[in-house]
Coordinates of C-alpha atoms in Angstrom, one line a residue:
X210 CA 35.0 12.4 21.8
X211 CA 34.2 14.2 25.1
X212 CA 31.4 16.3 26.2
X213 CA 32.9 20.1 25.7
X214 CA 33.4 18.8 22.0
X215 CA 29.5 17.6 21.3
X216 CA 28.8 20.7 22.8
X217 CA 30.0 22.5 19.8
X218 CA 26.9 21.2 17.7
X219 CA 24.0 23.8 18.8
X220 CA 21.5 20.8 18.0
X221 CA 23.0 19.1 21.1
X222 CA 22.5 21.9 22.9
X223 CA 18.6 21.1 22.3
X224 CA 18.5 17.8 23.8
X225 CA 20.2 19.3 27.0
X226 CA 17.5 21.9 27.1
X227 CA 14.8 19.2 26.8
X228 CA 16.3 17.5 29.1
X229 CA 15.7 20.1 31.5
X230 CA 12.7 20.2 31.0
X231 CA 12.7 23.1 28.4
X232 CA 10.8 22.6 25.0
X233 CA 13.3 23.7 23.3
X234 CA 13.0 23.3 19.5
X235 CA 14.4 24.6 15.7
X236 CA 12.7 25.2 12.6
X237 CA 14.0 22.9 9.5
X238 CA 14.0 25.6 7.1
X239 CA 14.0 23.6 3.9
X240 CA 14.8 25.1 0.9
X241 CA 17.0 25.9 -2.2
X242 CA 15.4 29.3 -3.3
X243 CA 17.3 32.9 -2.9
X244 CA 15.0 35.6 -2.0
X245 CA 13.9 32.8 0.5
X246 CA 17.1 32.1 2.3
X247 CA 18.0 35.6 2.2
X248 CA 14.7 36.4 4.1
X249 CA 15.3 33.3 6.7
X250 CA 19.1 35.0 7.1
X251 CA 17.6 38.7 7.6
X252 CA 15.2 37.4 10.3
X253 CA 17.7 35.5 12.2
X254 CA 19.8 38.0 12.2
X255 CA 17.4 40.4 13.8
X256 CA 17.7 37.7 17.0
X257 CA 21.3 36.9 16.5
X258 CA 20.1 32.8 16.3
X259 CA 21.1 30.3 14.7
X260 CA 19.5 29.1 11.6
X261 CA 18.8 25.5 10.1
X262 CA 19.2 25.3 6.4
X263 CA 18.4 21.9 4.9
X264 CA 18.9 20.5 1.0
X265 CA 17.4 17.2 0.4
X266 CA 19.0 14.5 -1.6
X267 CA 16.3 15.2 -4.6
X268 CA 18.0 19.0 -4.5
X269 CA 21.5 18.6 -3.9
X270 CA 23.3 15.3 -4.6
X271 CA 27.2 14.3 -6.4
X272 CA 25.2 14.5 -9.8
X273 CA 23.8 17.9 -8.9
X274 CA 20.2 16.9 -8.3
X275 CA 17.3 19.4 -9.9
X276 CA 19.7 22.3 -8.4
X277 CA 23.0 21.5 -10.1
X278 CA 24.2 21.6 -7.3
X279 CA 26.6 20.0 -5.2
X280 CA 26.9 19.6 -1.3
X281 CA 30.1 22.2 -1.8
X282 CA 28.2 24.1 -4.0
X283 CA 25.0 24.4 -1.7
X284 CA 27.1 25.4 1.3
X285 CA 29.0 28.1 -0.9
X286 CA 25.6 29.1 -2.1
X287 CA 24.4 29.9 1.1
X288 CA 27.7 31.1 2.0
X289 CA 27.2 33.5 -0.5
X290 CA 23.7 34.8 0.6
X291 CA 24.8 35.0 4.5
X292 CA 28.0 37.3 3.5
X293 CA 25.8 39.6 1.4
X294 CA 23.4 40.5 4.0
X295 CA 26.3 40.6 6.8
X296 CA 24.9 37.1 8.6
X297 CA 27.6 35.4 10.3
X298 CA 28.9 31.9 8.7
X299 CA 29.4 29.9 12.1
X300 CA 25.6 30.6 13.1
X301 CA 24.3 28.7 10.0
X302 CA 23.4 24.6 10.6
X303 CA 23.9 23.2 7.1
X304 CA 21.5 19.8 7.3
X305 CA 20.7 17.3 4.6
X306 CA 17.4 15.3 4.0
X307 CA 16.2 12.0 2.8
X308 CA 20.4 11.1 1.9
X309 CA 20.4 7.3 1.6
X310 CA 19.3 5.7 -1.7
X311 CA 16.0 7.9 -2.1
X312 CA 17.0 9.6 -5.8
X313 CA 18.2 6.5 -6.8
X314 CA 15.6 3.6 -5.8
X315 CA 15.1 2.4 -9.5
X316 CA 18.9 0.9 -9.1
X317 CA 19.5 -2.5 -7.7
X318 CA 21.0 -2.3 -3.6
X319 CA 24.6 -1.9 -4.3
X320 CA 25.0 0.6 -6.9
X321 CA 22.2 2.4 -4.9
X322 CA 23.8 2.1 -1.8
X323 CA 27.6 2.9 -3.7
X324 CA 25.7 6.0 -4.8
X325 CA 24.4 7.2 -1.6
X326 CA 27.6 6.3 0.5
X327 CA 29.2 8.6 -2.1
X328 CA 26.2 11.1 -1.1
X329 CA 26.5 11.0 2.4
X330 CA 30.7 11.8 2.4
X331 CA 30.4 15.0 0.2
X332 CA 27.5 16.2 2.6
X333 CA 29.6 15.2 5.6
X334 CA 33.3 16.4 3.9
X335 CA 31.6 19.8 3.1
X336 CA 31.0 20.0 6.9
X337 CA 26.8 19.3 7.2
X338 CA 26.4 19.2 10.9
X339 CA 22.8 17.7 11.0
X340 CA 22.6 14.3 8.7
X341 CA 19.5 12.3 8.1
X342 CA 20.1 9.0 7.1
X343 CA 17.4 7.5 5.1
X344 CA 16.9 4.4 4.2
X345 CA 13.4 3.6 4.5
X346 CA 13.0 3.2 1.2
X347 CA 13.0 0.0 -1.5
X348 CA 15.4 -0.1 -4.0
X349 CA 14.8 -2.2 -7.4
X350 CA 15.4 -5.5 -6.2
X351 CA 14.1 -5.7 -2.8
X352 CA 10.9 -7.5 -2.1
X353 CA 7.9 -5.5 -3.7
X354 CA 5.3 -7.0 -1.6
X355 CA 7.0 -6.5 2.1
X356 CA 8.1 -4.1 3.4
X357 CA 11.4 -3.1 4.6
X358 CA 12.1 -4.6 7.9
X359 CA 13.8 -2.2 10.3
X360 CA 16.7 -4.2 10.8
X361 CA 16.8 -3.8 7.1
X362 CA 16.7 0.3 7.3
X363 CA 19.1 0.3 10.3
X364 CA 21.8 -1.9 8.8
X365 CA 21.6 0.3 5.3
X366 CA 21.9 3.0 8.0
X367 CA 24.7 2.2 9.7
X368 CA 26.4 1.8 6.3
X369 CA 25.6 5.5 5.9
X370 CA 27.3 6.4 9.7
X371 CA 30.1 4.4 8.7
X372 CA 30.7 6.7 5.8
X373 CA 29.5 10.5 7.2
X374 CA 32.2 9.2 10.6
X375 CA 34.8 8.6 8.2
X376 CA 34.4 12.2 5.8
X377 CA 34.1 13.6 8.9
X378 CA 36.8 12.6 10.8
X379 CA 38.9 13.7 7.5
X380 CA 37.7 17.0 8.0
X381 CA 38.3 17.1 11.2
X382 CA 42.1 16.5 10.2
X383 CA 41.8 19.6 8.2
X384 CA 40.1 21.7 10.4
X385 CA 40.4 21.0 13.5
X386 CA 37.5 23.4 14.7
X387 CA 35.1 21.5 12.2
X388 CA 31.5 20.4 14.2
X389 CA 30.4 16.9 14.3
X390 CA 27.6 16.6 12.8
X391 CA 24.5 15.0 14.6
X392 CA 22.1 12.7 13.3
X393 CA 18.8 12.2 12.3
X394 CA 16.9 8.6 12.1
X395 CA 13.8 7.2 11.1
X396 CA 11.1 6.2 8.2
X397 CA 7.9 7.8 8.8
X398 CA 8.8 9.8 5.9
X399 CA 5.8 11.7 4.0
X400 CA 6.3 12.2 0.3
X401 CA 8.2 15.3 -0.4
X402 CA 6.1 18.2 -0.9
X403 CA 2.8 17.0 0.6
X404 CA 0.4 13.8 0.5
X405 CA -0.9 12.9 -2.6
X406 CA -4.8 13.4 -2.6
X407 CA -7.3 10.9 -0.7
X408 CA -3.9 9.1 1.3
X409 CA -4.2 8.3 4.8
X410 CA -2.3 9.9 7.1
X411 CA -1.8 8.0 10.2
X412 CA 0.2 8.7 13.9
X413 CA 3.5 6.8 14.1
X414 CA 2.3 3.5 16.7
X415 CA 4.3 4.1 19.7
X416 CA 5.7 0.5 19.2
X417 CA 6.8 0.7 16.0
X418 CA 8.9 4.2 17.0
X419 CA 10.2 1.9 19.7
X420 CA 11.5 -1.1 17.5
X421 CA 12.7 1.6 15.4
X422 CA 15.2 2.4 18.0
X423 CA 15.4 -0.8 19.3
X424 CA 16.7 -1.6 15.7
X425 CA 18.8 1.0 15.5
X426 CA 20.6 0.4 18.5
X427 CA 21.3 -3.5 18.2
X428 CA 22.9 -2.8 15.1
X429 CA 24.9 0.0 16.0
X430 CA 26.2 -2.4 18.5
X431 CA 27.0 -4.9 15.6
X432 CA 28.6 -2.5 13.7
X433 CA 30.6 -1.3 16.7
X434 CA 29.1 1.8 16.3
X435 CA 27.7 2.4 19.3
X436 CA 30.1 4.8 20.6
X437 CA 28.3 7.1 17.8
X438 CA 24.6 6.7 19.4
X439 CA 25.7 10.1 21.1
X440 CA 25.3 11.7 18.3
X441 CA 22.0 10.7 17.3
X442 CA 19.4 13.2 18.9
X443 CA 16.2 12.7 16.5
X444 CA 13.9 10.2 14.8
X445 CA 11.5 10.9 12.3
X446 CA 7.5 10.5 13.1
X447 CA 4.5 11.3 11.9
X448 CA 2.6 13.0 14.5
X449 CA -0.6 13.6 12.6
X450 CA 0.6 16.8 10.5
X451 CA -0.2 16.8 6.7
X452 CA -1.0 18.8 3.3
X453 CA -2.2 18.1 -0.2
X454 CA -3.1 20.7 -2.9
X455 CA -5.6 22.9 -0.6
X456 CA -6.2 21.5 2.4
X457 CA -3.9 20.9 5.8
X458 CA -4.3 18.2 8.7
X459 CA -3.7 20.2 11.8
X460 CA -2.2 19.0 14.7
X461 CA -4.0 17.5 17.3
X462 CA -2.3 16.7 20.0
X463 CA -4.6 14.3 21.2
X464 CA -4.1 12.1 18.6
X465 CA -0.1 11.6 19.4
X466 CA -0.6 11.8 23.2
X467 CA 0.0 8.0 23.5
X468 CA 3.4 8.5 20.5
X469 CA 4.3 11.4 22.8
X470 CA 4.3 9.1 25.9
X471 CA 6.9 6.5 25.0
X472 CA 9.2 9.7 23.8
X473 CA 10.0 9.8 27.8
X474 CA 11.6 6.4 27.4
X475 CA 14.2 7.7 25.2
X476 CA 15.7 10.9 27.1
X477 CA 18.5 11.0 24.4
X478 CA 16.3 12.0 21.7
X479 CA 13.3 14.4 20.5
X480 CA 10.8 13.6 17.5
X481 CA 12.1 15.8 14.4
X482 CA 8.4 16.4 12.1
X483 CA 8.0 17.1 8.5
X484 CA 5.3 18.2 6.7
X485 CA 5.0 20.6 9.2
X486 CA 4.1 23.4 6.6
X487 CA 0.7 25.5 7.2
X488 CA 0.2 24.8 10.5
X489 CA -1.3 27.4 13.4
X490 CA 1.9 29.0 15.0
X491 CA -0.5 27.4 18.5
X492 CA -0.1 23.7 16.9
X493 CA 3.6 23.8 16.2
X494 CA 4.5 25.2 19.7
X495 CA 2.3 22.3 20.9
X496 CA 4.2 19.9 18.9
X497 CA 7.3 21.4 20.7
X498 CA 5.8 21.2 23.8
X499 CA 5.1 17.4 22.8
X500 CA 8.5 16.4 22.1
X501 CA 8.6 17.5 18.3
X502 CA 11.9 19.4 19.1
X503 CA 12.5 19.5 15.0
X504 CA 10.0 21.3 12.4
X505 CA 10.6 20.8 8.7
X506 CA 9.2 23.6 6.6
X507 CA 9.5 24.1 3.0
X508 CA 7.0 24.2 0.1
X509 CA 5.0 27.3 2.6
X510 CA 8.2 29.3 2.3
X511 CA 7.9 29.0 -1.4
X512 CA 4.2 29.2 -1.2
X513 CA 4.5 32.9 0.3
X514 CA 7.5 34.1 -1.7
X515 CA 5.1 33.3 -4.9
X516 CA 2.1 34.7 -2.7
X517 CA 3.9 38.3 -2.7
X518 CA 5.7 37.9 -6.5
X519 CA 2.0 37.2 -7.5
X520 CA 0.4 40.4 -5.5
X521 CA 3.4 42.4 -6.8
X522 CA 2.4 41.6 -10.1
X523 CA -1.3 42.8 -9.6
X524 CA 0.1 45.9 -8.1
X525 CA 2.7 46.1 -11.1
X526 CA -0.7 46.0 -13.7
X527 CA -2.2 48.7 -12.0
X528 CA 0.9 50.7 -12.0
X529 CA 1.6 50.0 -15.7
X530 CA -0.6 51.0 -18.5
X531 CA 1.9 49.6 -21.3
X532 CA 1.4 46.1 -21.3
X533 CA 4.8 45.0 -23.7
X534 CA 6.4 47.2 -20.5
X535 CA 5.1 44.8 -17.6
X536 CA 7.2 41.7 -16.2
X537 CA 4.1 39.2 -16.9
X538 CA 5.7 36.9 -14.0
X539 CA 2.4 35.0 -13.7
X540 CA 1.9 34.5 -17.1
X541 CA 5.5 33.4 -17.6
X542 CA 5.9 30.7 -15.0
X543 CA 1.8 29.3 -16.0
X544 CA 4.0 28.9 -19.5
X545 CA 7.7 27.7 -18.4
X546 CA 5.8 24.8 -16.4
X547 CA 3.0 23.6 -18.8
X548 CA 6.4 23.2 -21.3
X549 CA 8.3 21.7 -18.5
X550 CA 5.6 19.2 -16.9
X551 CA 7.4 16.5 -15.1
X552 CA 7.7 18.1 -12.1
X553 CA 4.4 18.3 -11.3
X554 CA 2.1 16.0 -13.7
X555 CA 2.3 13.0 -11.4
X556 CA 0.8 15.3 -9.1
X557 CA -1.8 17.5 -9.9
X558 CA -5.0 15.5 -11.1
X559 CA -8.1 17.0 -12.2
X560 CA -9.5 18.8 -15.1
X561 CA -7.2 21.1 -17.6
X562 CA -8.9 24.3 -15.4
X563 CA -7.8 22.4 -12.1
X564 CA -4.5 21.4 -12.9
X565 CA -3.9 25.1 -13.6
X566 CA -5.4 26.5 -10.6
X567 CA -2.5 23.8 -9.1
X568 CA -0.1 24.7 -10.4
X569 CA -0.6 28.9 -9.2
X570 CA -1.6 27.9 -5.7
X571 CA -1.1 24.3 -4.8
X572 CA 0.3 24.1 -0.7
X573 CA 2.4 21.9 -2.2
X574 CA 3.8 24.2 -4.5
X575 CA 5.6 22.4 -6.8
X576 CA 6.4 26.1 -8.9
X577 CA 9.2 25.9 -7.0
X578 CA 11.1 23.6 -8.8
X579 CA 11.4 26.0 -11.5
X580 CA 12.2 29.5 -10.0
X581 CA 15.6 28.9 -11.4
X582 CA 14.7 28.5 -15.2
X583 CA 16.4 31.7 -16.9
X584 CA 13.1 33.1 -17.9
X585 CA 11.3 33.2 -14.8
X586 CA 14.2 34.6 -13.1
X587 CA 14.2 37.1 -15.7
X588 CA 10.4 38.1 -15.5
X589 CA 10.9 38.1 -11.9
X590 CA 14.3 40.8 -12.2
X591 CA 11.8 43.0 -14.6
X592 CA 9.0 43.2 -11.9
X593 CA 11.6 44.2 -9.4
X594 CA 13.0 46.6 -11.9
X595 CA 9.6 48.4 -12.7
X596 CA 8.6 48.4 -8.9
X597 CA 11.5 49.3 -7.5
X598 CA 11.5 53.1 -6.5
X599 CA 7.8 53.6 -7.5
X600 CA 6.1 55.5 -5.3
X601 CA 3.3 52.9 -4.8
X602 CA -0.3 54.0 -3.1
X603 CA -0.8 52.7 0.0
X604 CA -4.3 52.0 -0.8
X605 CA -3.3 49.7 -3.8
X606 CA -0.5 47.9 -1.2
X607 CA -3.0 47.7 1.4
X608 CA -5.5 45.8 -1.5
X609 CA -2.9 43.2 -2.4
X610 CA -0.6 43.4 0.4
X611 CA -2.4 44.0 3.4
X612 CA 0.4 42.5 5.8
X613 CA 2.9 44.2 4.6
X614 CA 1.2 47.6 4.1
X615 CA 1.0 47.2 8.2
X616 CA 5.2 47.2 7.9
X617 CA 5.1 49.5 5.4
X618 CA 3.2 51.8 7.5
X619 CA 4.8 51.5 10.8
X620 CA 8.0 52.2 9.3
X621 CA 10.0 48.8 9.9
X622 CA 9.7 47.6 6.0
X623 CA 10.6 49.6 3.0
X624 CA 8.2 49.6 -0.6
X625 CA 11.3 47.9 -2.1
X626 CA 9.6 45.4 -4.1
X627 CA 12.3 42.5 -3.2
X628 CA 12.0 43.6 1.2
X629 CA 8.3 43.4 0.1
X630 CA 8.7 39.2 -0.7
X631 CA 11.2 38.7 2.0
X632 CA 8.6 40.2 4.4
X633 CA 6.2 37.7 3.3
X634 CA 8.6 34.6 4.0
X635 CA 9.3 36.4 7.6
X636 CA 5.7 36.0 8.6
X637 CA 6.5 32.0 7.9
X638 CA 9.6 32.4 10.5
X639 CA 7.7 34.3 13.1
X640 CA 5.0 31.5 13.6
X641 CA 8.2 29.0 13.7
X642 CA 9.9 31.1 16.1
X643 CA 6.8 31.6 18.3
X644 CA 7.2 27.4 18.2
X645 CA 10.5 27.4 19.6
X646 CA 11.4 30.3 21.5
X647 CA 10.6 29.9 24.7
X648 CA 8.9 33.3 25.9
X649 CA 8.8 34.7 22.1
X650 CA 6.3 37.1 21.7
X651 CA 5.5 37.7 18.0
X652 CA 4.2 41.0 18.7
X653 CA 7.3 42.3 20.2
X654 CA 9.4 42.0 16.3
X655 CA 7.0 44.4 14.8
X656 CA 7.0 47.4 16.5

C-alpha cells in the first residue's frame, strides 16, 4: 500500500508531524455515554477537528459487552449522535481498546484467542481505524507463577493482526474509500477505570519498552507481517500517571526522562498513555511534548457529567418545593448501584459510609456502568424536564455550577440543563485541546 493511501488515516499524520519536531497529539475519548459523546463531538465541531472516540473490549464485543452493543452497533450509535448534531462522520476516528483476550481470560488459550480473533474481526470489518492489539493478560491455561514473555504477547498479537488485516482487505474490496487502520501495541496497561488502593505505580523501564518493540518486529517478520509494521504507530507505556478513588498521581517529566529518551530510537512510533484523567493541562501538554502522542481519557468525562447532574439536582431541590415532583436523580443512582453491586464491589472498599461516598464521588467513577439503567435514564429525563425553560436565578447557578455560570453570563451558553451538563464535559476536553493542539489557547474559546 502506497504512502498516498497511508495518509488517509489522520493518525499517520501525527507521526509525520512528530518527525518534523512538532509535538502533535490527539485525545482518545473512551466512553459509551451518550451525553458525553454529544459534548465531545460538539466541542470538536467548533474547530472542524477529527475526533477519536474509543470503545473497550469490555464495553463492546461480539457478545454485546456491558453496553449490549457489538462493534457495528457502537459505530452506528456514535454516528447517530453525530448526525443529530450535524457532525461530519468522516471526521470521527473510531477505535477499539484492549482488543484481545481480556474479556475471555477465564477461558483456555485456544478458546480465548478464538474469541479475541472474532472480536478483532468485527471491529476491523465495522471500519474502526485505530486498534489496540492487547494480548498482555494471562488466560486460563497460562502459568500463573510466570509473567507472559514478550514473544508470547507478540505472537498472540500477530494472530490478531492477521485477522484484522484480512477483515480490512474485505472491507476495502467492498468500499475502496475505507481507511486503513493503525495499530497500537504494548502491555503496560493499567486496570480499566483507575488503580486499586495501595498499588505501586512504576514508569515503564526503557529497556522493557525496547524489548517489546524488538519482540513484535521479530515475530512480525517470522509471521510474514513485516510490511504491516508501518501501520503500528504507538506503544502503550506507563509514563507515570494514574488515579485511584481519591488520589491522582500527576505527571513528572523527570521520572519519565529515560523512557522518553529511548523513544528517539524509534522515530516511527509514539507512546499511548492510559489513565491520563484528572491531569492538569500543563502536565498533559508536557506528556505530548515528551512523546505521549495519544492521551486516553474516560472516567474523567463521565465524572464531569455526573458532577453536573448532581449539581442540577441541588438546583432542582431549590426550585421545586414538592419532593414528589423532583427527579431524585442522586438517590436513584445510589439505589441502582446498591441493588447491583457487581461493577463496583471489587473496587470500592471500606466502611459502608466510605463505600457510599466512593459510589457517588470516586475518581474511578464506576457509576458510569449504570447510566444506561432505565431508572437512571428516566430520572435524568425528569430532571431535565423539570428544569428546561425554567428561569434559574443566576446566583443559584453560581452556587452549584460556577464554571457554567461564566458561560451563561457571557452569553455563550444557554440555561438548558442538557447544555449545562455538556459544558462540564467540554471543560475536560479543553484541557486536552490545550495539550494536543499546537498554539492552542484555552482563553480564545471562552470569548
